[in-house]
mmCIF file of C-alpha atoms in Angstrom:
data_model
loop_
_atom_site.group_PDB
_atom_site.id
_atom_site.type_symbol
_atom_site.label_atom_id
_atom_site.label_comp_id
_atom_site.label_asym_id
_atom_site.label_seq_id
_atom_site.Cartn_x
_atom_site.Cartn_y
_atom_site.Cartn_z
ATOM 1 C CA MET A 4 57.054 5.032 0.910
ATOM 2 C CA LYS A 5 55.879 8.564 1.626
ATOM 3 C CA ARG A 6 54.938 9.112 5.167
ATOM 4 C CA GLN A 7 51.247 9.991 5.609
ATOM 5 C CA ASP A 8 50.370 12.870 7.845
ATOM 6 C CA PRO A 9 47.911 11.551 10.831
ATOM 7 C CA PRO A 10 44.200 12.238 10.117
ATOM 8 C CA ALA A 11 43.309 15.696 12.117
ATOM 9 C CA GLN A 12 41.680 14.890 15.477
ATOM 10 C CA PRO A 13 37.804 17.272 15.109
ATOM 11 C CA THR A 14 38.131 18.436 18.810
ATOM 12 C CA THR A 15 41.644 19.690 17.477
ATOM 13 C CA GLU A 16 40.607 20.769 14.310
ATOM 14 C CA PHE A 17 37.375 22.764 15.305
ATOM 15 C CA TYR A 18 38.822 24.916 17.922
ATOM 16 C CA GLY A 19 42.045 25.312 16.041
ATOM 17 C CA LEU A 20 39.653 26.895 13.523
ATOM 18 C CA LEU A 21 38.147 29.464 16.268
ATOM 19 C CA GLN A 22 41.240 30.732 17.782
ATOM 20 C CA ARG A 23 42.547 31.084 14.381
ATOM 21 C CA ALA A 24 40.040 33.454 13.885
ATOM 22 C CA TYR A 25 39.814 34.914 17.322
ATOM 23 C CA ASP A 26 44.268 35.848 16.650
ATOM 24 C CA HIS A 27 43.109 37.226 13.501
ATOM 25 C CA PHE A 28 40.605 39.357 14.482
ATOM 26 C CA ASN A 29 42.880 40.491 17.095
ATOM 27 C CA GLU A 30 45.555 41.502 14.867
ATOM 28 C CA ALA A 31 43.178 42.928 12.169
ATOM 29 C CA LEU A 32 40.914 44.826 14.522
ATOM 30 C CA PHE A 33 41.923 45.275 17.588
ATOM 31 C CA GLU A 34 45.914 45.876 17.154
ATOM 32 C CA ARG A 35 46.868 42.835 19.274
ATOM 33 C CA SER A 36 45.168 44.297 22.189
ATOM 34 C CA LEU A 37 43.211 41.534 23.542
ATOM 35 C CA PRO A 38 44.202 38.941 25.617
ATOM 36 C CA PRO A 39 44.143 35.399 25.320
ATOM 37 C CA VAL A 40 40.982 33.417 26.123
ATOM 38 C CA ILE A 41 39.199 30.113 26.099
ATOM 39 C CA LEU A 42 36.928 29.338 23.599
ATOM 40 C CA THR A 43 33.766 27.098 24.057
ATOM 41 C CA VAL A 44 30.601 26.391 22.337
ATOM 42 C CA GLN A 45 27.828 25.820 24.017
ATOM 43 C CA ARG A 46 23.735 25.742 23.280
ATOM 44 C CA GLU A 47 22.660 28.251 25.158
ATOM 45 C CA ARG A 48 18.861 29.791 24.147
ATOM 46 C CA ASN A 49 18.192 32.826 22.038
ATOM 47 C CA THR A 50 21.697 34.001 21.995
ATOM 48 C CA CYS A 51 24.116 33.395 19.310
ATOM 49 C CA GLY A 52 27.254 33.850 22.315
ATOM 50 C CA PHE A 53 28.298 35.478 25.403
ATOM 51 C CA PHE A 54 31.316 36.731 27.021
ATOM 52 C CA SER A 55 32.186 35.592 30.480
ATOM 53 C CA PRO A 56 34.860 37.648 32.200
ATOM 54 C CA GLN A 57 37.789 35.723 34.621
ATOM 55 C CA ARG A 58 35.982 32.912 34.383
ATOM 56 C CA TRP A 59 38.702 30.280 34.194
ATOM 57 C CA ALA A 60 41.666 29.868 36.503
ATOM 58 C CA ARG A 61 44.882 28.467 36.021
ATOM 59 C CA ASN A 62 45.987 25.210 38.196
ATOM 60 C CA PRO A 63 48.337 25.734 39.829
ATOM 61 C CA SER A 64 49.439 29.400 39.194
ATOM 62 C CA ARG A 65 45.551 30.511 39.526
ATOM 63 C CA GLU A 66 45.849 33.061 36.479
ATOM 64 C CA GLN A 67 42.755 34.169 35.421
ATOM 65 C CA VAL A 68 41.133 34.292 32.084
ATOM 66 C CA HIS A 69 38.236 35.065 30.100
ATOM 67 C CA GLU A 70 35.567 32.986 28.406
ATOM 68 C CA LEU A 71 34.244 33.510 24.853
ATOM 69 C CA ALA A 72 31.946 31.516 23.964
ATOM 70 C CA VAL A 73 29.738 30.571 20.717
ATOM 71 C CA ASN A 74 25.939 29.195 19.875
ATOM 72 C CA PRO A 75 26.808 26.354 17.639
ATOM 73 C CA SER A 76 23.190 25.783 17.085
ATOM 74 C CA TYR A 77 23.623 28.857 14.704
ATOM 75 C CA PHE A 78 25.998 27.692 12.454
ATOM 76 C CA GLY A 79 24.050 25.784 9.554
ATOM 77 C CA THR A 80 21.125 28.438 9.004
ATOM 78 C CA GLY A 81 23.143 31.672 9.306
ATOM 79 C CA PRO A 82 25.664 32.904 6.860
ATOM 80 C CA ILE A 83 28.906 32.412 8.467
ATOM 81 C CA ARG A 84 29.685 36.030 8.030
ATOM 82 C CA GLU A 85 26.827 36.043 11.261
ATOM 83 C CA VAL A 86 29.086 33.448 12.839
ATOM 84 C CA LEU A 87 32.283 35.363 12.410
ATOM 85 C CA GLN A 88 30.443 38.589 13.634
ATOM 86 C CA THR A 89 29.416 37.065 17.033
ATOM 87 C CA LEU A 90 32.753 36.156 17.720
ATOM 88 C CA VAL A 91 33.923 39.694 17.002
ATOM 89 C CA HIS A 92 31.110 41.205 18.848
ATOM 90 C CA GLU A 93 31.936 39.092 22.136
ATOM 91 C CA GLN A 94 35.871 40.319 21.222
ATOM 92 C CA ALA A 95 34.607 44.145 21.799
ATOM 93 C CA HIS A 96 33.288 43.123 25.279
ATOM 94 C CA ILE A 97 36.489 41.263 25.993
ATOM 95 C CA TRP A 98 38.209 44.892 24.799
ATOM 96 C CA GLN A 99 36.169 47.183 27.017
ATOM 97 C CA PHE A 100 36.623 44.988 30.116
ATOM 98 C CA GLU A 101 40.564 45.090 29.299
ATOM 99 C CA HIS A 102 40.744 48.974 28.197
ATOM 100 C CA GLY A 103 37.536 50.716 28.691
ATOM 101 C CA THR A 104 34.751 51.096 31.557
ATOM 102 C CA PRO A 105 32.466 47.842 31.244
ATOM 103 C CA PRO A 106 28.937 48.712 32.668
ATOM 104 C CA ARG A 107 26.583 46.156 34.005
ATOM 105 C CA LYS A 108 26.411 42.595 32.842
ATOM 106 C CA SER A 109 24.979 42.435 29.440
ATOM 107 C CA TYR A 110 24.343 45.588 28.789
ATOM 108 C CA HIS A 111 25.783 47.000 25.796
ATOM 109 C CA ASP A 112 26.330 51.113 26.597
ATOM 110 C CA ARG A 113 27.958 54.268 24.048
ATOM 111 C CA GLU A 114 31.541 53.242 24.456
ATOM 112 C CA TRP A 115 30.995 49.446 23.149
ATOM 113 C CA ALA A 116 28.945 50.527 20.254
ATOM 114 C CA GLU A 117 31.364 53.182 19.252
ATOM 115 C CA LYS A 118 34.060 50.245 19.482
ATOM 116 C CA MET A 119 32.069 48.107 17.179
ATOM 117 C CA GLU A 120 31.852 51.431 14.367
ATOM 118 C CA ALA A 121 35.457 51.735 14.403
ATOM 119 C CA ILE A 122 35.998 47.916 13.769
ATOM 120 C CA GLY A 123 33.215 47.854 11.435
ATOM 121 C CA LEU A 124 30.310 46.678 12.962
ATOM 122 C CA MET A 125 26.847 48.331 13.604
ATOM 123 C CA PRO A 126 25.141 48.151 16.712
ATOM 124 C CA SER A 127 21.536 47.529 16.377
ATOM 125 C CA HIS A 128 19.152 45.493 18.662
ATOM 126 C CA THR A 129 16.768 44.251 15.845
ATOM 127 C CA GLY A 130 20.100 43.411 13.559
ATOM 128 C CA ARG A 131 19.104 45.839 10.956
ATOM 129 C CA PRO A 132 19.244 49.942 9.695
ATOM 130 C CA GLY A 133 17.640 51.898 12.273
ATOM 131 C CA GLY A 134 17.443 49.785 15.261
ATOM 132 C CA ARG A 135 19.082 51.336 18.537
ATOM 133 C CA ARG A 136 22.550 51.249 19.142
ATOM 134 C CA THR A 137 22.384 50.370 22.904
ATOM 135 C CA GLY A 138 20.555 47.790 25.271
ATOM 136 C CA GLN A 139 20.700 44.650 27.329
ATOM 137 C CA LYS A 140 19.876 42.456 24.105
ATOM 138 C CA MET A 141 21.841 43.272 20.940
ATOM 139 C CA SER A 142 22.806 42.562 17.567
ATOM 140 C CA ASP A 143 24.826 44.229 14.648
ATOM 141 C CA TYR A 144 25.342 44.276 10.604
ATOM 142 C CA PRO A 145 28.606 44.841 8.735
ATOM 143 C CA ILE A 146 29.034 48.560 7.269
ATOM 144 C CA PRO A 147 29.692 48.284 3.908
ATOM 145 C CA GLY A 148 33.016 48.610 3.071
ATOM 146 C CA GLY A 149 33.929 48.317 6.302
ATOM 147 C CA ARG A 150 36.889 47.117 8.412
ATOM 148 C CA PHE A 151 35.089 44.118 9.633
ATOM 149 C CA GLU A 152 34.191 43.222 6.051
ATOM 150 C CA ALA A 153 37.659 43.462 4.975
ATOM 151 C CA ALA A 154 39.264 41.392 7.497
ATOM 152 C CA ALA A 155 36.742 38.727 7.243
ATOM 153 C CA LEU A 156 37.335 38.565 3.320
ATOM 154 C CA ASP A 157 41.064 38.133 4.269
ATOM 155 C CA LEU A 158 40.417 35.591 6.804
ATOM 156 C CA VAL A 159 38.463 33.411 3.786
ATOM 157 C CA ARG A 160 40.844 34.029 1.468
ATOM 158 C CA SER A 161 43.768 32.458 3.189
ATOM 159 C CA GLY A 162 41.863 29.386 3.364
ATOM 160 C CA TRP A 163 39.375 29.684 6.495
ATOM 161 C CA LEU A 164 36.898 27.498 6.729
ATOM 162 C CA LEU A 165 34.487 26.636 9.301
ATOM 163 C CA ALA A 166 35.188 22.631 9.203
ATOM 164 C CA TRP A 167 32.545 21.174 11.512
ATOM 165 C CA VAL A 168 28.615 22.357 11.534
ATOM 166 C CA ASP A 169 25.945 20.994 14.380
ATOM 167 C CA ARG A 170 23.700 18.997 12.126
ATOM 168 C CA PHE A 171 20.666 19.924 14.648
ATOM 169 C CA THR A 172 20.310 23.725 13.859
ATOM 170 C CA VAL A 173 17.957 26.089 14.962
ATOM 171 C CA LYS A 174 15.191 27.871 12.252
ATOM 172 C CA PRO A 175 16.842 30.245 9.477
ATOM 173 C CA ARG A 176 15.826 33.638 10.143
ATOM 174 C CA SER A 177 15.072 34.517 6.887
ATOM 175 C CA ASP A 178 14.127 32.534 3.575
ATOM 176 C CA LEU A 179 15.686 35.359 1.451
ATOM 177 C CA ALA A 180 18.875 35.034 3.393
ATOM 178 C CA LEU A 181 18.889 31.541 1.921
ATOM 179 C CA ALA A 182 17.890 32.366 -1.531
ATOM 180 C CA ALA A 183 20.746 34.400 -1.539
ATOM 181 C CA GLY A 184 23.037 32.172 0.057
ATOM 182 C CA GLU A 185 22.061 29.807 -2.714
ATOM 183 C CA ALA A 186 22.447 31.959 -5.705
ATOM 184 C CA LEU A 187 26.001 33.401 -4.318
ATOM 185 C CA ALA A 188 26.980 29.236 -3.951
ATOM 186 C CA ALA A 189 25.956 29.285 -7.564
ATOM 187 C CA LEU A 190 27.972 31.808 -8.375
ATOM 188 C CA ALA A 191 31.360 30.526 -6.795
ATOM 189 C CA GLY A 192 30.912 27.159 -8.269
ATOM 190 C CA PHE A 193 29.914 25.269 -5.115
ATOM 191 C CA GLY A 194 26.861 23.927 -3.482
ATOM 192 C CA THR A 195 25.261 23.149 -7.191
ATOM 193 C CA ASP A 196 23.462 20.368 -5.893
ATOM 194 C CA ARG A 197 21.140 22.348 -4.300
ATOM 195 C CA VAL A 198 20.527 25.163 -6.865
ATOM 196 C CA GLU A 199 20.073 24.409 -10.499
ATOM 197 C CA GLU A 200 22.504 24.675 -12.460
ATOM 198 C CA GLY A 201 22.726 27.438 -15.202
ATOM 199 C CA THR A 202 19.711 30.151 -13.466
ATOM 200 C CA ALA A 203 20.262 33.625 -13.940
ATOM 201 C CA PRO A 204 19.798 35.412 -10.414
ATOM 202 C CA GLY A 205 17.362 37.686 -9.582
ATOM 203 C CA PRO A 206 17.193 41.299 -8.179
ATOM 204 C CA ALA A 207 17.361 39.914 -4.467
ATOM 205 C CA GLU A 208 20.330 37.720 -5.533
ATOM 206 C CA GLU A 209 21.885 40.104 -7.634
ATOM 207 C CA ALA A 210 21.899 42.649 -4.681
ATOM 208 C CA ALA A 211 23.389 40.454 -2.572
ATOM 209 C CA VAL A 212 26.377 39.808 -4.812
ATOM 210 C CA ALA A 213 26.585 44.038 -5.645
ATOM 211 C CA PRO A 214 29.732 45.003 -4.566
ATOM 212 C CA ILE A 215 30.737 46.042 -1.092
ATOM 213 C CA GLU A 216 31.403 49.386 -1.331
ATOM 214 C CA GLU A 217 29.850 52.168 -3.417
ATOM 215 C CA ASN A 218 32.507 52.604 -5.991
ATOM 216 C CA ALA A 219 33.972 49.615 -6.495
ATOM 217 C CA PRO A 220 34.296 48.018 -9.689
ATOM 218 C CA THR A 221 31.668 45.909 -10.868
ATOM 219 C CA ARG A 222 33.868 42.988 -11.889
ATOM 220 C CA ARG A 223 35.815 41.517 -9.127
ATOM 221 C CA ASP A 224 38.345 38.100 -9.251
ATOM 222 C CA GLU A 225 37.367 35.081 -8.448
ATOM 223 C CA ALA A 226 38.705 34.488 -5.121
ATOM 224 C CA THR A 227 37.048 37.480 -4.172
ATOM 225 C CA ILE A 228 33.407 36.149 -5.185
ATOM 226 C CA LYS A 229 34.023 32.365 -3.717
ATOM 227 C CA ALA A 230 35.485 34.660 -0.643
ATOM 228 C CA GLN A 231 32.023 36.208 -0.593
ATOM 229 C CA ALA A 232 30.167 32.980 -1.508
ATOM 230 C CA VAL A 233 31.898 31.434 1.543
ATOM 231 C CA LEU A 234 30.711 34.366 3.760
ATOM 232 C CA SER A 235 27.500 34.968 3.012
ATOM 233 C CA THR A 236 26.030 31.391 2.181
ATOM 234 C CA PRO A 237 24.166 29.247 4.795
ATOM 235 C CA LEU A 238 25.413 25.931 5.226
ATOM 236 C CA MET A 239 22.124 24.152 5.233
ATOM 237 C CA THR A 240 22.106 25.070 1.853
ATOM 238 C CA ILE A 241 24.931 23.194 0.683
ATOM 239 C CA LEU A 242 25.484 20.494 3.237
ATOM 240 C CA PRO A 243 22.158 18.321 2.506
ATOM 241 C CA ASP A 244 22.982 16.307 6.338
ATOM 242 C CA VAL A 245 21.843 19.485 7.954
ATOM 243 C CA MET A 246 18.256 19.444 9.510
ATOM 244 C CA VAL A 247 16.602 22.696 11.311
ATOM 245 C CA ASN A 248 16.000 21.170 15.029
ATOM 246 C CA THR A 249 12.297 22.488 15.273
ATOM 247 C CA PRO A 250 10.154 22.320 18.338
ATOM 248 C CA GLU A 251 8.110 19.432 16.782
ATOM 249 C CA ARG A 252 11.299 17.655 15.750
ATOM 250 C CA GLU A 253 12.667 18.302 19.049
ATOM 251 C CA LYS A 254 9.652 17.006 20.679
ATOM 252 C CA GLU A 255 9.382 13.831 18.732
ATOM 253 C CA ARG A 256 13.457 13.242 19.475
ATOM 254 C CA LYS A 257 13.131 13.265 23.201
ATOM 255 C CA ALA A 258 9.426 11.038 23.169
ATOM 256 C CA LYS A 259 11.738 8.463 21.329
ATOM 257 C CA GLN A 260 14.143 8.446 24.121
ATOM 258 C CA LYS A 261 11.391 7.027 26.459
ATOM 259 C CA VAL A 262 9.716 3.414 26.287
ATOM 260 C CA LYS A 263 6.178 2.984 27.817
ATOM 261 C CA TYR A 264 6.124 -0.710 30.126
ATOM 262 C CA THR A 265 3.311 -2.145 31.421
ATOM 263 C CA CYS A 266 2.984 -4.897 33.885
ATOM 264 C CA GLY A 267 0.240 -7.306 34.631
ATOM 265 C CA CYS A 268 -1.834 -5.848 36.360
ATOM 266 C CA GLY A 269 -2.019 -2.660 34.121
ATOM 267 C CA VAL A 270 0.801 -0.431 35.883
ATOM 268 C CA ASN A 271 2.593 1.609 33.024
ATOM 269 C CA VAL A 272 6.140 3.279 33.659
ATOM 270 C CA TRP A 273 8.126 4.971 31.066
ATOM 271 C CA GLY A 274 12.303 4.623 31.053
ATOM 272 C CA LYS A 275 14.860 4.280 28.387
ATOM 273 C CA PRO A 276 15.436 1.169 26.101
ATOM 274 C CA GLY A 277 16.122 -1.975 27.518
ATOM 275 C CA LEU A 278 14.992 -2.189 30.993
ATOM 276 C CA SER A 279 13.998 -5.201 32.111
ATOM 277 C CA LEU A 280 11.529 -4.147 35.321
ATOM 278 C CA ILE A 281 9.824 -6.494 38.057
ATOM 279 C CA CYS A 282 6.316 -5.136 39.428
ATOM 280 C CA GLY A 283 6.374 -5.225 43.043
ATOM 281 C CA SER A 284 2.530 -6.239 43.000
ATOM 282 C CA CYS A 285 1.880 -8.695 40.800
ATOM 283 C CA GLU A 286 5.599 -9.733 40.627
ATOM 284 C CA ASP A 287 5.257 -9.803 36.757
ATOM 285 C CA TRP A 288 7.592 -8.074 34.327
ATOM 286 C CA PHE A 289 6.905 -5.279 32.500
ATOM 287 C CA GLU A 290 7.027 -5.239 28.970
ATOM 288 C CA ALA A 291 7.705 -2.576 26.640
ATOM 289 C CA SER A 292 4.901 -1.084 24.182
ATOM 290 C CA ALA A 293 5.329 0.278 20.834
ATOM 291 C CA GLU A 294 4.185 3.244 22.239
ATOM 292 C CA ALA A 295 5.991 6.199 23.420
ATOM 293 C CA GLY A 296 5.600 8.809 25.336
#
């Protein structure tokens, strides 16, 4: 009987893919100059990721390593390319800490910006062309035909795919991005359950699948088209279980975690479902109400 490999553990699989991406970009964009780090996922509000220098120490040797964190709340609504952008954005901070002159905490200075451009990501405080290149809070976008685009395509062509996605994700940044992502998914042959089969792409979708380089050939091999689709498609367009965690839904979720209890003398308390409570005044049991608070 043929021996079967044990199923992959979700934690090992998830972090293994992040590590693989870190190593890939370290080699392709940073000439292997970045040290090993501890990768984490953290749901920091209003940030896609962050770099925390020398945050961890090994026991008992006291060896210190950096932390690179990414926010899983953005995995579902943004294209996978943006997850990789966040990773490389933070890797540029690590490069500056190790080989440059780091500025004050969280600031993005000219040295960092120039390194970002050199590896194919244009700094912009808006995430779009024309934005400021330096500042406290910064985003970026891929430079067409740049090193990041080529490295990201190589990673996906090698079989890399984000295997696990947070189902309760933040609001999409742009409906246009979702539409373009759906068109790319249809052209690549996946996600067609969410895209009408046989629909011809419109001008926005045609622009989304335009050649990376100005003089690049208009016909590309199937592997490249699929790699582009993987990078450009928000996963919520092809995974029906991904839900946008709007403020209203978050409020509703928190409300369901509490139950209203009322005793014989009319005192109300709120707590988790299944509590057994007795009132100290009337010595009557609190009864759960259908009303949540």
